[in-house]
Short mmCIF file of N, CA and C and ligand atoms in Angstrom, two decimals:
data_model
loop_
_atom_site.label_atom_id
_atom_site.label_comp_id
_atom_site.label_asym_id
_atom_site.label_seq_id
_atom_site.Cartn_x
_atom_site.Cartn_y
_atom_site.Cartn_z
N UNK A 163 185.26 101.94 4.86
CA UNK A 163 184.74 103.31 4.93
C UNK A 163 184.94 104.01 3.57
N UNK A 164 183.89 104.60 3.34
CA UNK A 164 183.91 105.06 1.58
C UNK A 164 184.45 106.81 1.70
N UNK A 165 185.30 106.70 0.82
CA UNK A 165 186.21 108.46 0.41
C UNK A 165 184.89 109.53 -0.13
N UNK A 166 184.32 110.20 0.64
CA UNK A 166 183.70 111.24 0.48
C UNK A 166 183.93 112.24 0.91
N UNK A 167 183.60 113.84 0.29
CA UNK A 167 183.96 115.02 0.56
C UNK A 167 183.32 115.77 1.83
N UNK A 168 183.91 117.21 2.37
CA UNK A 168 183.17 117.81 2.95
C UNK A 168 183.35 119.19 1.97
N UNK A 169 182.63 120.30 3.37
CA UNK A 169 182.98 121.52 2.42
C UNK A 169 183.33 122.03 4.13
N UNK A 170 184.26 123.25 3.84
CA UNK A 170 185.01 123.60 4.95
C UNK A 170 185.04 124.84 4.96
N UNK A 171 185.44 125.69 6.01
CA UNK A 171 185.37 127.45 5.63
C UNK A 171 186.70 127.83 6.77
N UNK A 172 187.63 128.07 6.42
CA UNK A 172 188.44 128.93 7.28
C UNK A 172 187.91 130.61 8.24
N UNK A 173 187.51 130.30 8.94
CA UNK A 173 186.62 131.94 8.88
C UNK A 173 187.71 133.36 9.43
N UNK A 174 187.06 134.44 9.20
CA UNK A 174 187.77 135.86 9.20
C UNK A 174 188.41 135.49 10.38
N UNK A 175 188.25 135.35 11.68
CA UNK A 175 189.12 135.06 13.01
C UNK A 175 191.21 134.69 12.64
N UNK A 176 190.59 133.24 11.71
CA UNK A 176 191.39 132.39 11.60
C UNK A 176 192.45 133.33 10.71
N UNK A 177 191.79 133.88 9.80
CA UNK A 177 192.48 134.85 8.10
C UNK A 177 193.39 136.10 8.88
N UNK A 178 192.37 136.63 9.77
CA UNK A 178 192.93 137.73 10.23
C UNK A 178 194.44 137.30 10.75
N UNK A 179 194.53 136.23 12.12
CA UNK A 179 196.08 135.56 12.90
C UNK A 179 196.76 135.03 11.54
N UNK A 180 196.41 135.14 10.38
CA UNK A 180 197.29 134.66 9.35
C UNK A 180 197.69 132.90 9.39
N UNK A 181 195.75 132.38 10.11
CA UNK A 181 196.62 130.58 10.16
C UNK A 181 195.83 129.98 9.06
N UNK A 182 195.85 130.54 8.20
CA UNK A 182 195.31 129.57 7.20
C UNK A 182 196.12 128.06 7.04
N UNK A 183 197.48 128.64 6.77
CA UNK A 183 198.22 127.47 6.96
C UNK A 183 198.13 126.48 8.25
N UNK A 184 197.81 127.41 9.57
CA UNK A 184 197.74 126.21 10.40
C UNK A 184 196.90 125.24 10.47
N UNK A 185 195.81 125.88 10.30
CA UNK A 185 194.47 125.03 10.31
C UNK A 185 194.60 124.10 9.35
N UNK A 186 195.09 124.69 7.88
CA UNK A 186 194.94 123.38 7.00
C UNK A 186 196.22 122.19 7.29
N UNK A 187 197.10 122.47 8.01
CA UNK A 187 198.08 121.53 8.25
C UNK A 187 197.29 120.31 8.73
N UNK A 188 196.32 121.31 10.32
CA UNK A 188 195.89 120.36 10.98
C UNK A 188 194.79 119.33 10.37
N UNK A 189 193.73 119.81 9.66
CA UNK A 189 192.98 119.41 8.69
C UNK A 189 193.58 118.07 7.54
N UNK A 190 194.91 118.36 6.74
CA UNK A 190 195.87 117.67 7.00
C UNK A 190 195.62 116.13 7.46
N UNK A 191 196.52 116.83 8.31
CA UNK A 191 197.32 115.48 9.96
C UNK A 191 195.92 114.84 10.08
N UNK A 192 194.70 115.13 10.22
CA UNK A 192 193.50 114.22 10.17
C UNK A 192 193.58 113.52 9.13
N UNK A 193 194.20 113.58 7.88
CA UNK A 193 193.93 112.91 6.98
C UNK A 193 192.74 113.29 6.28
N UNK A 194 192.73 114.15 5.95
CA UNK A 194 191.80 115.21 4.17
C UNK A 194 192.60 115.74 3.76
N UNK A 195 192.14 115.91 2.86
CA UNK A 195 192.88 116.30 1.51
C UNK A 195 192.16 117.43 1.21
N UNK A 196 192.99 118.51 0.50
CA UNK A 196 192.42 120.00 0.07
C UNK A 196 192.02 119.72 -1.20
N UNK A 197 190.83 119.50 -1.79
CA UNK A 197 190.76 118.86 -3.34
C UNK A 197 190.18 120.38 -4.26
N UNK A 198 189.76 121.54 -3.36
CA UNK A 198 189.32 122.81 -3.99
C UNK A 198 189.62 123.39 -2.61
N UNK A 199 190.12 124.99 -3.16
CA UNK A 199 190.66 125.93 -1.96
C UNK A 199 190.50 127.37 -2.69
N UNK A 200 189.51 128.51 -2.18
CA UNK A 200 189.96 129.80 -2.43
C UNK A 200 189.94 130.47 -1.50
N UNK A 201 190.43 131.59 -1.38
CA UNK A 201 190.00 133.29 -0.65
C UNK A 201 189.56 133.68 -1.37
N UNK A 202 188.26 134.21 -0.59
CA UNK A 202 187.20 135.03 -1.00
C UNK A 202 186.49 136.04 0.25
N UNK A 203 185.98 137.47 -0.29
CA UNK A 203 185.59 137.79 0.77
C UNK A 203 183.86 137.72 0.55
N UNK A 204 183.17 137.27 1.31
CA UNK A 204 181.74 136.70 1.42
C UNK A 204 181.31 138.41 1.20
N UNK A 205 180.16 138.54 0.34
CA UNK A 205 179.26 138.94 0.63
C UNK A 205 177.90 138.75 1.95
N UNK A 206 177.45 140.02 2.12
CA UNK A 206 176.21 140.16 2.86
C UNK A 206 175.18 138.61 2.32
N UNK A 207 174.87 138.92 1.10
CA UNK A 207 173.78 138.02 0.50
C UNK A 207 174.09 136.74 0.24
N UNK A 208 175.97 135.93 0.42
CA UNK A 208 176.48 135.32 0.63
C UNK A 208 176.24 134.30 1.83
N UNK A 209 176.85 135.51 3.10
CA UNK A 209 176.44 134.76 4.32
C UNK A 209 175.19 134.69 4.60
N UNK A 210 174.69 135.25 4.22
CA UNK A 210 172.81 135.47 4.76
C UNK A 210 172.48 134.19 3.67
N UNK A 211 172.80 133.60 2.85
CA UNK A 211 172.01 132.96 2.06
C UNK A 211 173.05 131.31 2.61
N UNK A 212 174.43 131.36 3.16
CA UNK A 212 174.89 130.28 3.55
C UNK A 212 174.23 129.91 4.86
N UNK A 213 174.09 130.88 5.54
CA UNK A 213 173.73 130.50 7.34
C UNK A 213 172.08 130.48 7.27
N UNK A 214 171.65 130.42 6.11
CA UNK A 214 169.88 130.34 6.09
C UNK A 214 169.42 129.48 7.11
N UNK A 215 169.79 128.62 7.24
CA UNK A 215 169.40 127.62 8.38
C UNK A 215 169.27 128.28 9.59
N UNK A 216 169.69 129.13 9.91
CA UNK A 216 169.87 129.83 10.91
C UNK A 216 168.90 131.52 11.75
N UNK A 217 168.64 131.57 10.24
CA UNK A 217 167.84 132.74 10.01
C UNK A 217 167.34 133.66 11.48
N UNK A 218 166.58 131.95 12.23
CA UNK A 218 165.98 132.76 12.67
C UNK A 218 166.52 132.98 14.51
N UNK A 219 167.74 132.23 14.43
CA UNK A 219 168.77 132.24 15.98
C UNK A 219 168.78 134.18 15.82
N UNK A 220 169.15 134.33 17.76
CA UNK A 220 168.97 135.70 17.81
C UNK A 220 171.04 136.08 17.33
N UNK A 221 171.48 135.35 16.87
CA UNK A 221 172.93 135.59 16.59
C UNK A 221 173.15 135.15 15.27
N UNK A 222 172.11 135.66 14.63
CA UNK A 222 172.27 135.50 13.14
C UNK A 222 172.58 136.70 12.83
N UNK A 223 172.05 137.45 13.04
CA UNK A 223 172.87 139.27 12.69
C UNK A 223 174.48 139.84 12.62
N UNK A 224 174.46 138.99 13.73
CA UNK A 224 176.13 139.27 14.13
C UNK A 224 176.63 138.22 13.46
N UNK A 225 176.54 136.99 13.38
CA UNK A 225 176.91 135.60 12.70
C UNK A 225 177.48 136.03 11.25
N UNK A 226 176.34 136.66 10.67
CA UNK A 226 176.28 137.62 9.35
C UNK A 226 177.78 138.53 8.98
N UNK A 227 177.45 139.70 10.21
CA UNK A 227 178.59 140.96 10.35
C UNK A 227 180.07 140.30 10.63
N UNK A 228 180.14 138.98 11.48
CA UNK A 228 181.68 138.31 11.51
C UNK A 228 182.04 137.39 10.26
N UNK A 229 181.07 137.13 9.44
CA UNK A 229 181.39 136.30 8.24
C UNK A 229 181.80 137.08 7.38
N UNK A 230 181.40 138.36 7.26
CA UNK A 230 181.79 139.59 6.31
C UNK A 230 182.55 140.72 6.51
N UNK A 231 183.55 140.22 7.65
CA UNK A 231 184.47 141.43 8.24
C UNK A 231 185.60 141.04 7.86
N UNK A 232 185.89 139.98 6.69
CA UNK A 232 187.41 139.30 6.41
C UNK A 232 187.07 138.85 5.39
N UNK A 233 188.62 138.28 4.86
CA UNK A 233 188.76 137.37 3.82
C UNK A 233 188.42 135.51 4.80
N UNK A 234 187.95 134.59 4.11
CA UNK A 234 187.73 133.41 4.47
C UNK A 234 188.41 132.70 3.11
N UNK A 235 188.86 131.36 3.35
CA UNK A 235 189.05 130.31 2.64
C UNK A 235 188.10 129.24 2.54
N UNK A 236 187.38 129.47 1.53
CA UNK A 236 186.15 128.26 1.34
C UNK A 236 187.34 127.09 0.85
N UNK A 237 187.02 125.96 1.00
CA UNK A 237 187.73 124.73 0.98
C UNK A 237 186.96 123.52 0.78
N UNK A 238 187.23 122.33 -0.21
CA UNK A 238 186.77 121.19 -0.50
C UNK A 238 187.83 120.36 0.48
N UNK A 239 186.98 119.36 1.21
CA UNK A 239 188.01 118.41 1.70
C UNK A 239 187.35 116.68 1.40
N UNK A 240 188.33 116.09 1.00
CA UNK A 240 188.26 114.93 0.98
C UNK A 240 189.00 113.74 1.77
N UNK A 241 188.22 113.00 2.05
CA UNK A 241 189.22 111.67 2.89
C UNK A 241 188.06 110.77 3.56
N UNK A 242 187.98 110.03 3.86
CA UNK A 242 187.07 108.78 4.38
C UNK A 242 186.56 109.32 5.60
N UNK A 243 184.84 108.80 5.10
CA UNK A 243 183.95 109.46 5.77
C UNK A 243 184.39 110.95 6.13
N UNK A 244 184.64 112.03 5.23
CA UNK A 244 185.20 112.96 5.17
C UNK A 244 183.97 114.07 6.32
N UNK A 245 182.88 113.92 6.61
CA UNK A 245 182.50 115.26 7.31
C UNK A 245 182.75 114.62 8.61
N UNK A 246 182.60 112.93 9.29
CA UNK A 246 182.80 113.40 10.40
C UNK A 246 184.09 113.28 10.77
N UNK A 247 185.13 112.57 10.07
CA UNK A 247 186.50 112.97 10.33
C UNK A 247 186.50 114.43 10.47
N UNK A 248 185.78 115.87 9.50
CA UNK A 248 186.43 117.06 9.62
C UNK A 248 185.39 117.56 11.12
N UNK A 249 184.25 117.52 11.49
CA UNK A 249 184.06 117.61 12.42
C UNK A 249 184.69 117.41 13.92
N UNK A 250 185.37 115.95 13.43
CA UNK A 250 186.14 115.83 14.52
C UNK A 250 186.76 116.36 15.15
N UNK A 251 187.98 116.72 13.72
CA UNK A 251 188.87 117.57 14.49
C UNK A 251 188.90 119.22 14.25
N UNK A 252 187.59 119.42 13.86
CA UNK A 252 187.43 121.31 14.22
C UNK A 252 187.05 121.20 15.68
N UNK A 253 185.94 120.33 16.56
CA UNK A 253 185.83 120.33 17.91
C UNK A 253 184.58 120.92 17.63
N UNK A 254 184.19 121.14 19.59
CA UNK A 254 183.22 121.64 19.42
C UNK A 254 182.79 123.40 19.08
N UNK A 255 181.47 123.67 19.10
CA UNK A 255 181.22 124.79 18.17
C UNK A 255 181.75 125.72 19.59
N UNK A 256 181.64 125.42 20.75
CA UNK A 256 181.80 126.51 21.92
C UNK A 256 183.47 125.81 21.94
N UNK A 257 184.67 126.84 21.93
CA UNK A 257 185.71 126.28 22.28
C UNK A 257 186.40 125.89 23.70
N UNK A 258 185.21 126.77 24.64
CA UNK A 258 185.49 126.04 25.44
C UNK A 258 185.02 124.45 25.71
N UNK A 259 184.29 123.76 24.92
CA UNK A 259 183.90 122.64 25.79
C UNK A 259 184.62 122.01 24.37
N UNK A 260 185.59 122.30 23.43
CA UNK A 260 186.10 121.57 22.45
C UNK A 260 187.36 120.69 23.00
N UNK A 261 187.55 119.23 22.58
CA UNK A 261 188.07 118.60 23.31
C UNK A 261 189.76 119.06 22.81
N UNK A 262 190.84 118.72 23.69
CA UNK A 262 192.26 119.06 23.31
C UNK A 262 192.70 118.50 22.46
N UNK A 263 193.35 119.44 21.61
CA UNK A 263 193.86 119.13 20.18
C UNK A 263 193.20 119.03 18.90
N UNK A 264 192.22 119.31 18.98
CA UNK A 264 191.01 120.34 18.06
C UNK A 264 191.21 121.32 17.58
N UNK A 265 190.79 121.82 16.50
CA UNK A 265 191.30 123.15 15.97
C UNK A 265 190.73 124.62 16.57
N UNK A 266 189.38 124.03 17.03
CA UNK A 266 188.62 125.26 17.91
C UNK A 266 189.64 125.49 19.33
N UNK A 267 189.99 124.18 20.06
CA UNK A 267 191.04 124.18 20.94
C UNK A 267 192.27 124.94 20.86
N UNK A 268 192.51 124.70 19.71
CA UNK A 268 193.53 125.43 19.56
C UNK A 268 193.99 126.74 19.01
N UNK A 269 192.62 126.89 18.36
CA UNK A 269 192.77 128.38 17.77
C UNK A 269 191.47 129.37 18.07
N UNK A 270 190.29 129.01 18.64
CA UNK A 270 189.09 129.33 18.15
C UNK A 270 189.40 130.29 19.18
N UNK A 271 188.80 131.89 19.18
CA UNK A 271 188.61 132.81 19.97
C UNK A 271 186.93 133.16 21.08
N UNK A 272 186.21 132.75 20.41
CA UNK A 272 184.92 132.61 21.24
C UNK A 272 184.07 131.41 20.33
N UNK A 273 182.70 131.45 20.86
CA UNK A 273 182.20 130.36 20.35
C UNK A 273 181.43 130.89 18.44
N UNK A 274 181.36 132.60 18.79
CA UNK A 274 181.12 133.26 17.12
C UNK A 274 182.24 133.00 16.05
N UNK A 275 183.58 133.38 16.83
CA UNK A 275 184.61 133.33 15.95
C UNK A 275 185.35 132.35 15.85
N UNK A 276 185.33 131.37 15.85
CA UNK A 276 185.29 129.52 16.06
C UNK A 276 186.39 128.82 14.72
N UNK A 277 186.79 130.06 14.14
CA UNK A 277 188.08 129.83 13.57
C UNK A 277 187.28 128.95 11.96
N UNK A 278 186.86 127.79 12.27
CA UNK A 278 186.05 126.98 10.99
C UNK A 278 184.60 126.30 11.09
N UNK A 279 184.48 126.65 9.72
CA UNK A 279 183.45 126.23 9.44
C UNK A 279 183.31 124.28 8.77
N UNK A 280 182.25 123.51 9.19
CA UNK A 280 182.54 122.07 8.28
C UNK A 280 180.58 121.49 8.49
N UNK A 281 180.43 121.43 7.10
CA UNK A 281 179.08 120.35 7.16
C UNK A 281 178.56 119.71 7.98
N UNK A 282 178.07 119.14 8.03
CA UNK A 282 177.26 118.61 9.23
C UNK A 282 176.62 117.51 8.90
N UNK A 283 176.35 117.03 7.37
CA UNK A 283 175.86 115.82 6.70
C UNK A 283 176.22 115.94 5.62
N UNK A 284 176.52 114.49 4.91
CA UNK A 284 176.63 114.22 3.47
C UNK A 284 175.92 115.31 2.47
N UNK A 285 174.46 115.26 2.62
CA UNK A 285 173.58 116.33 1.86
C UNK A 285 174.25 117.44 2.18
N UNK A 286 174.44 117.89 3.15
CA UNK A 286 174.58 119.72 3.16
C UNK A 286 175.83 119.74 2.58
N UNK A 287 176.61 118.57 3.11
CA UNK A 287 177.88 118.58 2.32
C UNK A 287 177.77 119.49 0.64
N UNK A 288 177.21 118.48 0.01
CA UNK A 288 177.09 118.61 -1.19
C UNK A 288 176.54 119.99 -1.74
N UNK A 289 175.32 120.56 -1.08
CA UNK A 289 174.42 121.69 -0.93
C UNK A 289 175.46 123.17 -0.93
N UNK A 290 176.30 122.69 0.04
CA UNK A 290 177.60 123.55 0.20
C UNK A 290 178.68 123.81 -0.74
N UNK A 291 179.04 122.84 -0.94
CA UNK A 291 179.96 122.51 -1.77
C UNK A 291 179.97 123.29 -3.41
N UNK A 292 178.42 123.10 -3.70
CA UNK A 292 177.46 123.43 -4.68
C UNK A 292 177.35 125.19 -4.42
N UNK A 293 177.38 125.56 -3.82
CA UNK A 293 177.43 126.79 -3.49
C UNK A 293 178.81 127.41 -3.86
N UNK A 294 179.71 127.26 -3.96
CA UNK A 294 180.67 127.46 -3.92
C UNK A 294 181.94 127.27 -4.90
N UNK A 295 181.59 126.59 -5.50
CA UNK A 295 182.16 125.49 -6.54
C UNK A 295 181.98 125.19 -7.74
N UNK A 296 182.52 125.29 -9.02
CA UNK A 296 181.62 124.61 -10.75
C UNK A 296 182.08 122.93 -10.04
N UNK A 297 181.59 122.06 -10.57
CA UNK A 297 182.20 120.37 -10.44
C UNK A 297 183.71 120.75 -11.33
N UNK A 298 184.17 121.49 -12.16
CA UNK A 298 185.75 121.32 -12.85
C UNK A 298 186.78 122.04 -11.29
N UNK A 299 185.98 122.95 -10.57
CA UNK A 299 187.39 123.51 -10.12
C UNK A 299 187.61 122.64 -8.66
N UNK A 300 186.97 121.30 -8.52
CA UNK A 300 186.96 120.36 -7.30
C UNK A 300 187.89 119.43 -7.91
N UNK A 301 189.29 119.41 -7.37
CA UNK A 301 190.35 118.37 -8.41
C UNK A 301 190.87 117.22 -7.75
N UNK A 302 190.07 116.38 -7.65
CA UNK A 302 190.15 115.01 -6.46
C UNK A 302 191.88 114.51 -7.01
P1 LIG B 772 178.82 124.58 13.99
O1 LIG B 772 179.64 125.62 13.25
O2 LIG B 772 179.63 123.89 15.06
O3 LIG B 772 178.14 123.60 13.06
P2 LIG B 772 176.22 125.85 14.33
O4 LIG B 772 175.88 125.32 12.97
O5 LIG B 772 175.28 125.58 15.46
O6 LIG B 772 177.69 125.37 14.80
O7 LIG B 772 176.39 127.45 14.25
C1 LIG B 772 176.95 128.06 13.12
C2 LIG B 772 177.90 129.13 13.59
O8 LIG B 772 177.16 130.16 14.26
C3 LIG B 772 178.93 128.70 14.65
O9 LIG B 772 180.06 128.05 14.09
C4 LIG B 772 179.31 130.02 15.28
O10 LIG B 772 180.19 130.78 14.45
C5 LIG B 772 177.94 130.70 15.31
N1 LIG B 772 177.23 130.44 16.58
C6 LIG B 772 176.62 129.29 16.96
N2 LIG B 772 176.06 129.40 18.18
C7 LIG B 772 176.31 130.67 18.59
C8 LIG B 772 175.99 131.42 19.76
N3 LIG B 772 175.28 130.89 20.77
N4 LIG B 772 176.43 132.71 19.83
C9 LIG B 772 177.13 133.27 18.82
N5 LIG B 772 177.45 132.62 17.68
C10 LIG B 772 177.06 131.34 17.56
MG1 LIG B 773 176.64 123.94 11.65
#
């Protein structure tokens, strides 16, 4: 299995309970690695231009208003087959149907405030990543 990155987002939910640390422990214990990490607080034109994919769901408005009500930790993660290892263990996007011992399981408050964010493919990986990132401040 080949060592490739994801891109990851701690979201306002998570910033606000002060678990940045937890989540990345757990993130962690999966085995990734934090290879780029900041706080930042997203702009409007930020989230509206990250969740584009989304545009046109009727919970893109609000999707928007909870991405920009906090500080978030955008995050590089690395480790083998790195997005669906981090998929794995964020769980699923509704926390209730996220399986036990998941990070949505364990921390996520509804299925909006879902604690993290993680890619979904190699490409967006990168797309993301690219968003976020120069290639110097990603320090494998
Ligand atoms: P995931 O984050 O698991 O990849 P999606 O890409 O489908 O999920 O959705 C992006 C984000 O939009 C979710 O993580 C969640 O914060 C929000 N979201 C998704 N579906 C809903 C919904 N039905 N109602 C409210 N917010 C939602
Ligand atoms: Mg998604």
């Amino acid at each position: 299995m080949a060592v490739t990155r994801t891109f990851s987002i701690i979201k306002p939910d998570a910033t606000r309970r002060n678990l940045t640390g937890g989540v990345t422990k757990m993130l962690e214990e999966a085995g990734l690695r934090v290879v780029a990490s900041k706080r930042i607080h997203l702009t409007k034109d930020q989230a509206e231009g990250f969740y584009g994919v989304h545009r046109e769901r009727p919970f893109f408005g609000d999707l928007v208003k909870f991405m920009t009500s906090g500080p978030v930790v955008v995050q590089v993660l690395e480790g083998e087959d790195a997005v669906k290892r981090n998929r794995d263990i964020m769980g699923a996007t509704n926390p209730a149907n996220a399986d036990e011992g998941t990070i949505r399981k364990v921390y996520a408050e509804s299925i909006e405030a879902n604690s993290v964010h993680g890619s979904d493919s190699d490409e967006n990986a990168a797309i993301e990543i690219a968003f976020f990132f120069k290639p110097d401040e990603v320090v494998g």
